Amino acid sequence: MASRRQVRKGPFTYLLRLAVVTYLVLLVAWPVVLVVTHTFEGGTATLTGIFSDPDLVAALELSAYAAVIATAINTLFGVVVSLLLVRYEFPGKRIMSALIDLPLSVSPIVVGLALVLVYAGRDGWFGPTLEGWGFQIIFATPGIILATAFVSLPLVIREVVPVLQEIGTEQEQAASSLGASGWQTFWRITLPSIKWAVVYGVVLTLARSLGEFGAVKIVSGNFSGETRTTTLAVEEKYLNFDQQGAYALSFLLASVSVLSIIIVFGLRARGARVNETRSHSGAPVAELAPSEGRTS
Amino acid sequence: MTTPVQEGRPVATRPALLNHNLTASSGIGLGISMLWFSLLVLIPLAAVIATAAAGGWDEFWRTITNEQTSSAIKLTLKAAALVTLVNIVIGTAIAWVLVRDKFWGKGLLELIIDIPFALPTIVAGLVLLSLYGVNSPLGIEVANTGDSVFLAFLFVTLPFIVRMVQPVLEELDEDVEEAAASLGASRVTIFRRIILPSLAPAIAAGAALSFARAVGEYGSLVLLSGNLPFKSEVASVRILSAIENDNRAGAASIATLLLVISLLVIIVLDVVQRRVARRG
């Protein structure tokens, strides 16, 4: 195909290529490179300085902690919901699959407000009751975890659902007809085949969780050394005219983001290869309707 | 297996509420998932709408037509619509180049497309500030102006249309285009009559996501726009200042408006998408 296309390359192709490359360089590449050069303007001192400031170390730890917990919750939830949406029939399924994507299009500020209205200790819907039981949600770590889990909720599901639909139910049916229990089928057949989609979803969820800002700003209270996350610290540094510090923290966060994109790229390339070999060896089974796939 | 495999959809003989194939464990899974989803997403969002509704229609209307607030909402919608239009053109062009063109460094472009998606929004603001802020190396200074809102929206919504259009373009059969060309169709005609109709649903879906994302954007604007009232202040900043002034009803009113706008755009574009898909 490539050689066939080469023949038709006219001036338009080069103009379009130039326009696209220029646009991307001006909008993304150049600004990102500038942040890197700003970070290392004064050598590595500002970067290493981050790790000697106890408040910043606390912020990094809090961000990592909240992101890991939120990702764990979303992974478990995501796999269960994906299985339910693809393999089972139940009332309300269509509404559920429509609502699952909602968190991606809700403003982070609205997310923060929504959580405060329900979980605020003083006057939220559930807040006073939970506080009575000894749980503080808003202005504490659980609130940060909730906000983080909210904004990254659909990411695992969006990766796993298409893969589940594609692999179909043939192997699962075979396993259960040979006497495997539901759990055995899940652990030995279903989970291995969605493994990479899950890993991919986990990486995206972690990256999104580490970077959440707006929702966390509202629910956390932003107390330095206690509920201030890394992204909040970037804002605080910049507004206090510590541009170097802000750039250094941003560099750290951006490195994690770029690293996660690269990991996902590798996984995607791998997934494409696996799919290719599968489509050569086995017949497509995706057409099976979900209700026919169950034997029990 | 003893039972023959049925063809087509199973006929619904039981009442809709009983029509399920859940086992005990999957039923428990569904229950726990729904409980968590309700506690995390549905009940809090319902609380926003309920809080907005509690003040009555007049109070809601008064809040969103407040001079400063309505100016912020107008700026947000205008910039989001404009950015979506730009993305429709440039996003499709980027997807085209990524799929049909071949040159050294294309892999790097793929990586660059995803950066706005993965970068924390506050960092995105700082990143843009480094090229378009004070002492801009380019001489273009948009920080603290209305244009900064447009720029920030462009940055954060970059991947949406590209990533929706790209897979569709990859699947597109080039033989049809060649057949049209051999029959004398010009490149413009081929693009308009053959390629564009197949891409339209993907473009519409990407545009909806891009608009919804822009309408709610906050983080990338914090450092970049300066949040100047009547100039560079967006709707989500108004919500935040209402929360900080302990005016939760006001905050909920603006938030409800944003929720409704996002929902409407998604529904409208979903309808468009279905219509195009049916016709094509």
Coordinates of C-alpha atoms in Angstrom, one line a residue:
Chain A
M1 CA 0.0 0.0 0.0
A2 CA 2.8 2.4 0.9
S3 CA 4.4 2.2 -2.5
R4 CA 1.1 2.8 -4.2
R5 CA 0.6 6.0 -2.2
Q6 CA 4.1 7.3 -2.9
V7 CA 3.1 7.9 -6.6
R8 CA 0.3 10.4 -5.7
K9 CA 2.4 12.6 -3.4
G10 CA 1.8 16.1 -4.7
P11 CA 2.6 19.6 -3.3
F12 CA -0.7 19.3 -1.3
T13 CA 0.8 16.4 0.8
Y14 CA 3.8 18.4 1.7
L15 CA 1.8 21.6 2.5
L16 CA -0.5 19.6 4.8
R17 CA 2.4 17.9 6.5
L18 CA 4.1 21.2 7.0
A19 CA 0.9 22.8 8.5
V20 CA 0.3 19.9 10.9
V21 CA 3.9 19.7 12.1
T22 CA 4.1 23.5 12.6
Y23 CA 0.8 23.5 14.5
L24 CA 1.9 20.7 16.8
V25 CA 5.3 22.2 17.4
L26 CA 3.9 25.6 18.3
L27 CA 1.1 24.2 20.5
V28 CA 2.7 21.3 22.2
A29 CA 6.4 20.4 21.5
W30 CA 8.0 23.8 21.9
P31 CA 6.3 24.8 25.1
V32 CA 7.0 21.4 26.6
V33 CA 10.7 21.6 25.7
L34 CA 10.8 25.1 27.2
V35 CA 9.6 23.7 30.6
V36 CA 12.5 21.2 30.5
T37 CA 15.1 23.8 29.7
H38 CA 13.7 26.2 32.4
T39 CA 14.0 23.4 34.9
F40 CA 17.6 22.8 34.2
E41 CA 18.6 26.5 33.8
G42 CA 20.3 26.5 37.2
G43 CA 21.6 23.0 36.9
T44 CA 19.9 20.2 38.8
A45 CA 19.8 22.1 42.1
T46 CA 16.1 23.0 41.9
L47 CA 15.1 19.5 41.0
T48 CA 17.1 18.0 43.9
G49 CA 15.8 20.8 46.1
I50 CA 12.3 19.3 45.8
F51 CA 13.4 16.3 47.8
S52 CA 14.8 18.2 50.7
D53 CA 11.6 20.2 51.3
P54 CA 9.5 18.1 53.7
D55 CA 6.3 19.8 52.6
L56 CA 7.0 18.9 48.9
V57 CA 7.9 15.4 49.8
A58 CA 4.7 15.1 51.7
A59 CA 2.8 16.4 48.6
L60 CA 4.5 13.9 46.4
E61 CA 3.7 11.1 48.8
L62 CA 0.1 12.2 49.1
S63 CA -0.3 12.4 45.3
A64 CA 1.2 8.9 44.9
Y65 CA -0.9 7.4 47.7
A66 CA -4.2 8.9 46.4
A67 CA -3.4 7.9 42.8
V68 CA -2.5 4.3 43.8
I69 CA -5.7 3.8 45.9
A70 CA -7.9 5.4 43.3
T71 CA -6.4 3.3 40.5
A72 CA -6.8 0.1 42.5
I73 CA -10.5 0.9 43.1
N74 CA -11.1 1.9 39.5
T75 CA -9.3 -1.2 38.2
L76 CA -11.4 -3.6 40.3
F77 CA -14.6 -1.6 39.5
G78 CA -13.6 -1.4 35.9
V79 CA -13.1 -5.1 35.3
V80 CA -16.3 -6.0 37.1
V81 CA -18.4 -3.4 35.2
S82 CA -16.8 -4.3 31.9
L83 CA -17.7 -8.0 32.4
L84 CA -21.2 -7.1 33.4
L85 CA -21.7 -4.8 30.4
V86 CA -20.4 -7.2 27.8
R87 CA -21.3 -10.7 29.2
Y88 CA -24.6 -10.2 31.0
E89 CA -28.0 -8.9 30.4
F90 CA -29.8 -6.9 33.1
P91 CA -32.4 -4.2 33.3
G92 CA -30.8 -0.7 33.1
K93 CA -27.8 -1.9 31.2
R94 CA -28.1 0.7 28.5
I95 CA -28.4 3.5 30.9
M96 CA -25.5 2.3 32.9
S97 CA -23.2 2.1 29.9
A98 CA -24.2 5.6 28.9
L99 CA -23.7 7.0 32.4
I100 CA -20.3 5.3 32.9
D101 CA -18.6 7.8 30.5
L102 CA -20.2 10.8 32.3
P103 CA -17.2 11.5 34.6
L104 CA -15.0 12.3 31.5
S105 CA -17.2 15.2 30.4
V106 CA -17.9 16.7 33.8
S107 CA -15.8 19.7 34.8
P108 CA -13.4 18.9 37.6
I109 CA -14.8 21.9 39.5
V110 CA -18.3 20.5 39.3
V111 CA -16.9 17.1 40.5
G112 CA -15.4 18.9 43.5
L113 CA -18.6 20.8 44.2
A114 CA -20.7 17.6 43.9
L115 CA -18.5 15.7 46.4
V116 CA -18.6 18.6 48.9
L117 CA -22.4 18.9 48.7
V118 CA -22.7 15.2 49.7
Y119 CA -19.7 14.6 52.0
A120 CA -19.0 17.9 53.7
G121 CA -18.7 17.2 57.4
R122 CA -20.8 20.2 58.5
D123 CA -23.8 20.2 56.1
G124 CA -23.4 17.6 53.4
W125 CA -26.1 15.0 52.7
F126 CA -24.1 12.1 54.3
G127 CA -21.2 14.1 55.8
P128 CA -22.5 14.7 59.3
T129 CA -23.5 11.0 59.7
L130 CA -20.1 9.8 58.4
E131 CA -18.4 12.3 60.7
G132 CA -20.4 10.9 63.6
W133 CA -18.9 7.5 62.8
G134 CA -15.5 9.1 62.8
F135 CA -14.9 9.4 59.1
Q136 CA -13.8 12.8 57.7
I137 CA -14.0 12.9 53.9
I138 CA -13.8 16.5 52.8
F139 CA -10.6 18.4 53.6
A140 CA -9.0 15.0 54.3
T141 CA -7.3 12.2 52.3
P142 CA -10.5 10.2 51.6
G143 CA -11.9 13.2 49.8
I144 CA -8.8 13.5 47.6
I145 CA -9.1 9.7 46.8
L146 CA -12.8 10.1 45.9
A147 CA -12.2 13.1 43.6
T148 CA -9.3 11.3 42.0
A149 CA -11.4 8.1 41.5
F150 CA -14.3 10.1 40.1
V151 CA -12.3 11.8 37.3
S152 CA -10.5 8.7 36.2
L153 CA -13.4 6.3 36.6
P154 CA -14.2 5.2 33.0
L155 CA -10.6 4.8 31.7
V156 CA -10.2 1.1 32.5
I157 CA -13.6 0.3 31.3
R158 CA -13.0 2.0 28.0
E159 CA -10.0 -0.2 27.4
V160 CA -11.4 -3.5 28.6
V161 CA -14.9 -3.5 27.0
P162 CA -13.7 -3.5 23.3
V163 CA -11.3 -6.3 24.0
L164 CA -13.9 -8.4 25.8
Q165 CA -16.3 -7.9 22.9
E166 CA -13.6 -8.9 20.4
I167 CA -12.4 -12.1 22.1
G168 CA -16.0 -13.4 22.3
T169 CA -17.1 -16.3 24.5
E170 CA -16.0 -19.4 22.7
Q171 CA -13.1 -20.2 25.0
E172 CA -15.1 -19.4 28.1
Q173 CA -17.8 -21.7 26.9
A174 CA -15.4 -24.4 26.2
A175 CA -13.9 -24.0 29.7
S176 CA -17.2 -24.2 31.5
S177 CA -18.4 -27.1 29.3
L178 CA -15.3 -29.0 30.5
G179 CA -16.4 -28.4 34.1
A180 CA -14.5 -25.2 35.1
S181 CA -16.3 -23.1 37.7
G182 CA -17.1 -19.4 37.0
W183 CA -14.0 -18.3 39.0
Q184 CA -11.7 -20.8 37.3
T185 CA -12.9 -19.6 33.9
F186 CA -12.4 -16.0 34.9
W187 CA -8.8 -16.5 36.3
R188 CA -7.6 -18.9 33.6
I189 CA -9.4 -17.7 30.4
T190 CA -10.9 -14.3 30.7
L191 CA -8.3 -12.4 32.8
P192 CA -5.3 -13.6 30.7
S193 CA -6.9 -12.4 27.5
I194 CA -7.8 -8.9 28.8
K195 CA -4.6 -8.6 30.7
W196 CA -2.9 -6.0 28.5
A197 CA -6.1 -3.9 28.1
V198 CA -6.2 -3.8 32.0
V199 CA -2.6 -2.8 32.2
Y200 CA -3.1 -0.1 29.6
G201 CA -6.2 1.2 31.5
V202 CA -4.2 1.1 34.8
V203 CA -1.4 3.3 33.3
L204 CA -3.9 5.8 31.9
T205 CA -5.8 5.9 35.2
L206 CA -2.6 6.4 37.2
A207 CA -1.4 9.2 34.9
R208 CA -4.8 10.9 35.1
S209 CA -5.0 10.5 38.9
L210 CA -1.6 11.9 39.6
G211 CA -2.4 15.0 37.5
E212 CA -5.9 15.8 38.9
F213 CA -6.1 19.4 40.0
G214 CA -9.5 21.2 40.0
A215 CA -11.5 18.6 41.9
V216 CA -8.8 18.0 44.4
K217 CA -8.4 21.7 45.0
I218 CA -12.0 21.9 46.2
V219 CA -12.2 18.8 48.3
S220 CA -8.7 18.9 49.9
G221 CA -8.6 22.2 51.6
N222 CA -5.1 22.6 50.3
F223 CA -3.3 22.5 53.7
S224 CA 0.5 22.5 53.2
G225 CA 2.1 19.3 54.4
E226 CA -1.2 17.7 55.0
T227 CA -3.7 17.8 52.1
R228 CA -1.7 19.6 49.5
T229 CA -1.0 17.4 46.5
T230 CA 1.8 17.9 44.0
T231 CA -0.4 19.7 41.4
L232 CA -1.6 22.1 44.1
A233 CA 2.0 22.7 45.1
V234 CA 2.8 23.7 41.5
E235 CA 0.1 26.4 41.7
E236 CA 1.2 27.6 45.1
K237 CA 4.9 27.8 44.0
Y238 CA 4.1 29.7 40.9
L239 CA 1.8 32.2 42.7
N240 CA 4.5 32.8 45.3
F241 CA 6.9 33.8 42.6
D242 CA 9.0 30.6 43.0
Q243 CA 8.9 29.9 39.2
Q244 CA 12.0 27.6 39.4
G245 CA 10.2 25.4 41.9
A246 CA 7.1 25.3 39.9
Y247 CA 9.0 24.4 36.8
A248 CA 10.9 21.6 38.6
L249 CA 7.7 20.1 40.0
S250 CA 6.0 20.4 36.6
F251 CA 9.0 18.7 35.0
L252 CA 8.6 15.8 37.5
L253 CA 4.9 15.5 36.7
A254 CA 5.4 15.8 33.0
S255 CA 8.1 13.1 33.0
V256 CA 5.6 10.7 34.6
S257 CA 3.0 11.6 32.0
V258 CA 5.3 11.2 29.0
L259 CA 6.7 7.9 30.5
S260 CA 3.1 6.6 30.8
I261 CA 2.4 7.5 27.2
I262 CA 5.5 5.7 26.1
I263 CA 4.5 2.6 28.1
V264 CA 1.0 2.7 26.6
F265 CA 2.6 3.0 23.1
G266 CA 4.6 -0.1 23.7
L267 CA 1.6 -2.0 24.9
R268 CA -0.5 -0.9 22.0
A269 CA 2.1 -2.1 19.5
R270 CA 2.3 -5.4 21.4
G271 CA -1.5 -5.7 21.4
A272 CA -1.6 -5.0 17.6
R273 CA 0.8 -7.8 17.0
V274 CA -1.1 -10.3 19.3
N275 CA -4.3 -9.4 17.5
E276 CA -2.7 -10.0 14.1
T277 CA -1.6 -13.6 15.0
R278 CA -5.0 -14.3 16.6
S279 CA -7.0 -13.2 13.6
H280 CA -4.9 -15.5 11.4
S281 CA -5.3 -18.6 13.6
G282 CA -8.8 -18.4 14.9
A283 CA -12.3 -17.7 13.6
P284 CA -13.9 -14.5 14.7
V285 CA -16.3 -15.2 17.5
A286 CA -17.4 -11.6 18.3
E287 CA -20.7 -12.0 16.6
L288 CA -22.1 -14.2 19.4
A289 CA -24.8 -12.3 21.3
P290 CA -24.0 -12.1 25.0
S291 CA -27.0 -14.1 26.2
E292 CA -26.0 -17.0 24.0
G293 CA -22.6 -17.1 25.5
R294 CA -23.6 -18.3 29.0
T295 CA -24.2 -21.9 29.7
S296 CA -25.2 -21.8 33.4
Chain B
M1 CA -23.5 -29.3 24.3
T2 CA -27.1 -30.5 24.2
T3 CA -28.9 -27.3 23.5
P4 CA -28.7 -26.0 19.9
V5 CA -27.3 -22.5 19.5
Q6 CA -30.1 -20.1 18.8
E7 CA -29.9 -17.8 15.9
G8 CA -30.5 -14.1 16.2
R9 CA -31.6 -12.3 19.3
P10 CA -33.4 -14.2 22.1
V11 CA -37.1 -13.4 22.2
A12 CA -38.0 -11.5 25.4
T13 CA -40.7 -13.6 26.9
R14 CA -40.3 -12.6 30.5
P15 CA -41.2 -9.1 31.8
A16 CA -38.4 -6.6 31.3
L17 CA -37.5 -6.4 34.9
L18 CA -36.8 -10.1 35.2
N19 CA -35.0 -10.3 31.9
H20 CA -31.4 -11.0 33.0
N21 CA -28.9 -13.8 33.0
L22 CA -27.1 -12.9 36.2
T23 CA -25.6 -15.6 38.4
A24 CA -25.4 -15.1 42.2
S25 CA -21.8 -13.8 42.1
S26 CA -22.3 -11.5 39.1
G27 CA -25.5 -10.2 40.8
I28 CA -23.5 -9.3 43.9
G29 CA -20.9 -7.7 41.6
L30 CA -23.6 -5.7 39.9
G31 CA -25.0 -4.6 43.3
I32 CA -21.7 -3.5 44.7
S33 CA -20.6 -1.7 41.5
M34 CA -23.9 0.2 41.3
L35 CA -23.7 1.1 45.0
W36 CA -20.2 2.5 44.5
F37 CA -21.1 4.3 41.3
S38 CA -24.1 5.8 42.9
L39 CA -22.1 7.0 46.0
L40 CA -19.3 8.4 43.9
V41 CA -21.0 9.8 40.8
L42 CA -24.7 9.7 40.7
I43 CA -25.7 10.9 44.2
P44 CA -23.1 13.8 44.2
L45 CA -24.2 14.9 40.7
A46 CA -27.9 14.7 41.8
A47 CA -26.9 16.8 44.8
V48 CA -25.7 19.5 42.5
I49 CA -28.9 19.6 40.6
A50 CA -31.0 19.4 43.8
T51 CA -29.1 22.2 45.4
A52 CA -29.6 24.4 42.3
A53 CA -33.3 23.5 42.2
A54 CA -33.9 24.2 45.9
G55 CA -33.7 27.9 45.3
G56 CA -36.4 27.8 42.7
W57 CA -36.3 28.9 39.0
D58 CA -36.0 32.7 39.8
E59 CA -33.0 32.2 42.0
F60 CA -31.3 30.0 39.3
W61 CA -32.0 32.5 36.6
R62 CA -30.8 35.4 38.7
T63 CA -27.5 33.6 39.4
I64 CA -26.7 32.7 35.9
T65 CA -27.8 36.1 34.4
N66 CA -25.6 38.0 37.0
E67 CA -23.5 40.3 34.8
Q68 CA -20.1 38.8 35.7
T69 CA -21.4 35.2 35.6
S70 CA -23.2 35.5 32.2
S71 CA -20.1 37.2 30.8
A72 CA -18.0 34.2 32.0
I73 CA -20.5 31.7 30.6
K74 CA -20.6 33.5 27.2
L75 CA -16.8 33.6 27.0
T76 CA -16.6 29.9 27.8
L77 CA -19.2 28.9 25.3
K78 CA -17.8 31.1 22.6
A79 CA -14.2 29.9 23.1
A80 CA -15.3 26.2 23.3
A81 CA -17.3 26.5 20.1
L82 CA -14.5 28.2 18.2
V83 CA -12.0 25.7 19.5
T84 CA -14.2 22.8 18.5
L85 CA -14.5 24.2 14.9
V86 CA -10.7 24.6 14.7
N87 CA -10.3 21.1 16.0
I88 CA -12.7 19.7 13.4
V89 CA -10.4 21.1 10.6
I90 CA -7.0 20.6 12.2
G91 CA -7.8 17.4 14.0
T92 CA -9.0 15.8 10.8
A93 CA -5.9 17.1 9.0
I94 CA -3.6 15.7 11.7
A95 CA -5.3 12.3 11.6
W96 CA -5.0 12.4 7.8
V97 CA -1.2 13.1 7.9
L98 CA -0.7 10.4 10.6
V99 CA -2.5 7.7 8.5
R100 CA -1.8 8.6 4.9
D101 CA 1.6 10.4 5.0
K102 CA 4.9 8.8 5.7
F103 CA 8.0 10.7 6.8
W104 CA 10.8 10.6 9.3
G105 CA 9.7 11.5 12.8
K106 CA 6.0 10.6 12.4
G107 CA 6.2 8.4 15.5
L108 CA 7.2 11.4 17.5
L109 CA 4.1 13.3 16.3
E110 CA 2.0 10.3 17.6
L111 CA 3.6 10.9 21.0
I112 CA 3.0 14.7 20.9
I113 CA -0.7 14.2 20.2
D114 CA -1.2 12.3 23.5
I115 CA 0.8 14.8 25.7
P116 CA -2.1 17.2 26.3
F117 CA -4.2 14.2 27.5
A118 CA -1.6 12.9 29.9
L119 CA -0.2 16.2 31.2
P120 CA -1.7 17.5 34.5
T121 CA -3.8 20.5 33.6
I122 CA -1.9 22.8 35.9
V123 CA 1.3 21.8 34.2
A124 CA -0.4 22.4 30.8
G125 CA -1.0 26.0 31.9
L126 CA 2.6 26.4 32.9
V127 CA 3.8 24.8 29.7
L128 CA 1.8 27.3 27.6
L129 CA 2.9 30.1 29.7
S130 CA 6.5 29.4 28.9
L131 CA 6.0 30.1 25.2
Y132 CA 3.0 32.5 25.3
G133 CA 3.5 34.3 28.6
V134 CA 5.6 37.3 29.6
N135 CA 8.9 37.5 27.6
S136 CA 7.5 35.1 25.1
P137 CA 10.3 33.8 22.8
L138 CA 7.9 34.2 19.9
G139 CA 6.8 37.7 20.8
I140 CA 3.2 36.4 21.2
E141 CA 1.9 37.2 24.6
V142 CA -1.6 36.0 25.3
A143 CA -1.3 35.5 29.1
N144 CA -4.1 37.4 31.0
T145 CA -6.2 38.0 27.9
G146 CA -9.3 36.4 26.5
D147 CA -7.1 34.7 23.9
S148 CA -5.4 32.7 26.6
V149 CA -8.7 30.9 27.2
F150 CA -8.9 29.9 23.5
L151 CA -5.2 28.8 23.6
A152 CA -5.7 26.6 26.7
F153 CA -8.8 25.0 25.2
L154 CA -6.9 24.3 22.0
F155 CA -4.2 22.5 24.0
V156 CA -6.3 20.4 26.2
T157 CA -8.7 19.3 23.5
L158 CA -6.1 18.5 20.8
P159 CA -6.3 14.6 21.0
F160 CA -10.1 14.2 20.9
I161 CA -10.9 14.4 17.2
V162 CA -7.5 13.1 16.1
R163 CA -7.9 9.9 18.1
M164 CA -11.5 9.4 17.0
V165 CA -10.9 9.9 13.3
Q166 CA -7.5 8.1 13.0
P167 CA -8.9 4.5 13.4
V168 CA -11.7 5.1 10.9
L169 CA -9.3 6.5 8.4
E170 CA -7.1 3.5 8.8
E171 CA -10.0 1.2 8.0
L172 CA -11.0 3.2 5.0
D173 CA -10.6 1.3 1.7
E174 CA -8.3 3.2 -0.6
D175 CA -9.5 1.2 -3.7
V176 CA -12.8 3.2 -3.7
E177 CA -10.9 6.4 -3.9
E178 CA -8.7 5.1 -6.7
A179 CA -11.8 3.9 -8.6
A180 CA -13.3 7.4 -8.2
A181 CA -10.0 9.0 -9.4
S182 CA -9.8 6.8 -12.4
L183 CA -13.4 7.8 -13.3
G184 CA -12.2 11.4 -13.3
A185 CA -13.2 12.6 -9.9
S186 CA -11.1 15.5 -8.6
R187 CA -9.4 15.2 -5.2
V188 CA -11.8 17.7 -3.7
T189 CA -14.8 15.6 -5.0
I190 CA -13.2 12.4 -3.7
F191 CA -12.7 14.0 -0.3
R192 CA -16.2 15.5 -0.1
R193 CA -18.1 12.6 -1.5
I194 CA -16.2 9.5 -0.4
I195 CA -13.9 10.3 2.5
L196 CA -15.8 12.9 4.5
P197 CA -19.1 10.9 4.8
S198 CA -17.2 8.0 6.4
L199 CA -15.4 10.3 8.8
A200 CA -18.3 12.4 9.8
P201 CA -19.6 10.2 12.7
A202 CA -16.1 10.1 14.2
I203 CA -15.6 13.8 13.7
A204 CA -19.0 14.5 15.4
A205 CA -18.2 12.2 18.3
G206 CA -14.7 13.8 18.8
A207 CA -16.2 17.3 18.5
A208 CA -18.8 16.5 21.2
L209 CA -16.0 15.4 23.6
S210 CA -13.9 18.3 22.7
F211 CA -16.7 20.8 23.4
A212 CA -17.7 19.2 26.7
R213 CA -14.1 19.1 27.8
A214 CA -13.5 22.8 26.9
V215 CA -16.7 24.0 28.6
G216 CA -15.6 22.5 32.0
E217 CA -11.9 23.3 31.7
Y218 CA -10.2 24.8 34.8
G219 CA -6.7 23.7 35.6
S220 CA -4.9 24.9 32.5
L221 CA -6.4 28.4 32.9
V222 CA -5.3 29.0 36.5
L223 CA -1.9 30.3 35.8
L224 CA -2.5 31.4 32.1
S225 CA -5.6 33.4 32.0
G226 CA -5.3 35.5 35.1
N227 CA -9.1 35.0 35.7
L228 CA -9.9 38.7 35.0
P229 CA -13.6 39.4 35.3
F230 CA -15.4 40.2 32.0
K231 CA -12.1 39.5 30.2
S232 CA -10.6 36.1 30.8
E233 CA -12.8 34.5 33.5
V234 CA -14.5 31.3 32.6
A235 CA -17.6 29.5 34.0
S236 CA -15.7 27.0 36.1
V237 CA -13.8 29.9 37.8
R238 CA -17.1 31.5 38.7
I239 CA -18.2 28.2 40.3
L240 CA -15.0 28.1 42.3
S241 CA -15.4 31.7 43.6
A242 CA -19.0 31.0 44.6
I243 CA -17.8 27.9 46.6
E244 CA -15.1 30.0 48.2
N245 CA -17.6 32.6 49.2
D246 CA -19.7 29.8 50.7
N247 CA -22.4 30.4 48.1
R248 CA -23.1 26.7 47.3
A249 CA -26.5 27.4 45.8
G250 CA -25.0 29.8 43.4
A251 CA -22.2 27.4 42.6
A252 CA -24.7 24.6 42.0
S253 CA -26.7 26.8 39.6
I254 CA -23.8 27.5 37.3
A255 CA -22.6 23.8 37.6
T256 CA -26.1 22.6 36.6
L257 CA -26.0 24.8 33.6
L258 CA -22.6 23.4 32.6
L259 CA -23.9 19.8 33.1
V260 CA -27.0 20.5 31.0
I261 CA -24.9 22.1 28.2
S262 CA -22.5 19.1 28.1
L263 CA -25.3 16.7 28.1
L264 CA -27.2 18.5 25.4
V265 CA -24.1 18.6 23.1
I266 CA -23.5 14.9 23.6
I267 CA -27.1 14.0 22.9
V268 CA -27.3 16.3 19.8
L269 CA -24.1 14.9 18.3
D270 CA -25.1 11.4 19.2
V271 CA -28.3 11.9 17.1
V272 CA -26.3 13.4 14.3
Q273 CA -23.9 10.5 14.4
R274 CA -26.6 7.9 14.3
R275 CA -28.3 9.6 11.4
V276 CA -25.1 9.8 9.4
A277 CA -24.2 6.2 10.2
R278 CA -27.7 5.0 9.0
R279 CA -27.4 6.9 5.8
G280 CA -23.9 5.8 5.0

